[in-house]
Amino acid sequence: MNIGDVSRQSGVPPKTIRYYEEIGLIRPNRSENGYRAFTENHVHKLAFLGRARALGFTIEDCRTLLALYEDENRESMQVKAVAEEHLRQIEEKIEKLQSMRTTLTDLVEKCAGDHRPDCPILADLSPVQLSE
Amino acid sequence: MNIGDVSRQSGVPPKTIRYYEEIGLIRPNRSENGYRAFTENHVHKLAFLGRARALGFTIEDCRTLLALYEDENRESMQVKAVAEEHLRQIEEKIEKLQSMRTTLTDLVEKCAGDHRPDCPILADLSPVQLSE
DNA sequence: ATTGACCCTCCAGTTACTGGAAGCCCTACA
DNA sequence: TGTAGGGCTTCCAGTAACTGGAGGGTCAAT
């Protein structure tokens, strides 16, 4: 199978597939003409990677997960540990973003958004408090 | 003022301050010995940048906001537009992360996390469904 | 004269791709 | 047989916003 077919079947762009080969996530053979030669198994791995990436796992996480996926002697606690750590980080990010949102929503509400220069958003960002 | 002082007063690391100069966000003078020479105004700008960055604004947003901050003829709607667009993007990110969290929480709950290899997390990532 | 704390300028690395240039390969069609 | 197209290849550069480190001047105090 050529890279185009694999891309269509796995949903992973050709460029990304080449990149994944470069960093050693997959190791396709080569045809005589120099084209990458993929198998069904590669399609599965790429789909796996696509899904894992969509869930926000880093490439290094993916590497680990892929290894566990292929390891018949894995212990599910290993997988769970990776997922839990990732989940923690996602929750951290959510909290950070929510805190930003709270502040920004507040500032946006306060700002008149008209033709005058006075702006509570800039006032909030500015370290110099306008005195009265 | 040297970079160390400015860093302490603004909360922005020296490396970052140098970077901000490189990309043209601030333009300190130079002393005879080659050291950057900062003013109070630079401290204010850097604190402004630090706060804007903490709220998640991109550097390009910061450039715009800083220009508006210094423009006496600005209209608050310009500032508000930048903030609203940023807010939209934050909300998008939050939704994406929450969707990941939902899926991951579900998977993590389902996974036994013991010494056996069976793992719903890997099963979910895998495109090959285990047949019965 | 020397120490230690500053400061300077490069250069490289981070994350995970993505775009583009230059060029070979393969198939189909006139 | 020539050519047009689509697909494949490699390599280089760029993205965002820094951060770390090497190698080397500067300054104040001892």
Tab-separated table of C-alpha atoms in Angstrom, chain A residues 90 93-94 97 100, chain B residues 56 58 86-100:
chain	number	residue	atom	x	y	z
A	90	ILE	CA	-5.971	18.362	30.849
A	93	LYS	CA	-5.286	23.369	31.457
A	94	ILE	CA	-9.047	23.624	31.765
A	97	LEU	CA	-8.370	28.601	30.768
A	100	MET	CA	-8.702	33.403	32.032
B	56	GLY	CA	-3.396	34.116	27.205
B	58	THR	CA	-0.703	35.955	21.821
B	86	HIS	CA	-9.403	35.952	22.241
B	87	LEU	CA	-12.249	34.994	24.528
B	88	ARG	CA	-13.863	33.046	21.721
B	89	GLN	CA	-10.688	31.108	21.171
B	90	ILE	CA	-10.345	30.358	24.838
B	91	GLU	CA	-13.870	29.048	24.916
B	92	GLU	CA	-13.135	26.849	21.952
B	93	LYS	CA	-10.124	25.420	23.687
B	94	ILE	CA	-12.087	24.809	26.846
B	95	GLU	CA	-14.744	22.910	24.950
B	96	LYS	CA	-12.200	20.775	23.193
B	97	LEU	CA	-10.459	19.967	26.449
B	98	GLN	CA	-13.715	19.226	28.221
B	99	SER	CA	-14.664	16.806	25.515
B	100	MET	CA	-11.314	15.075	25.904
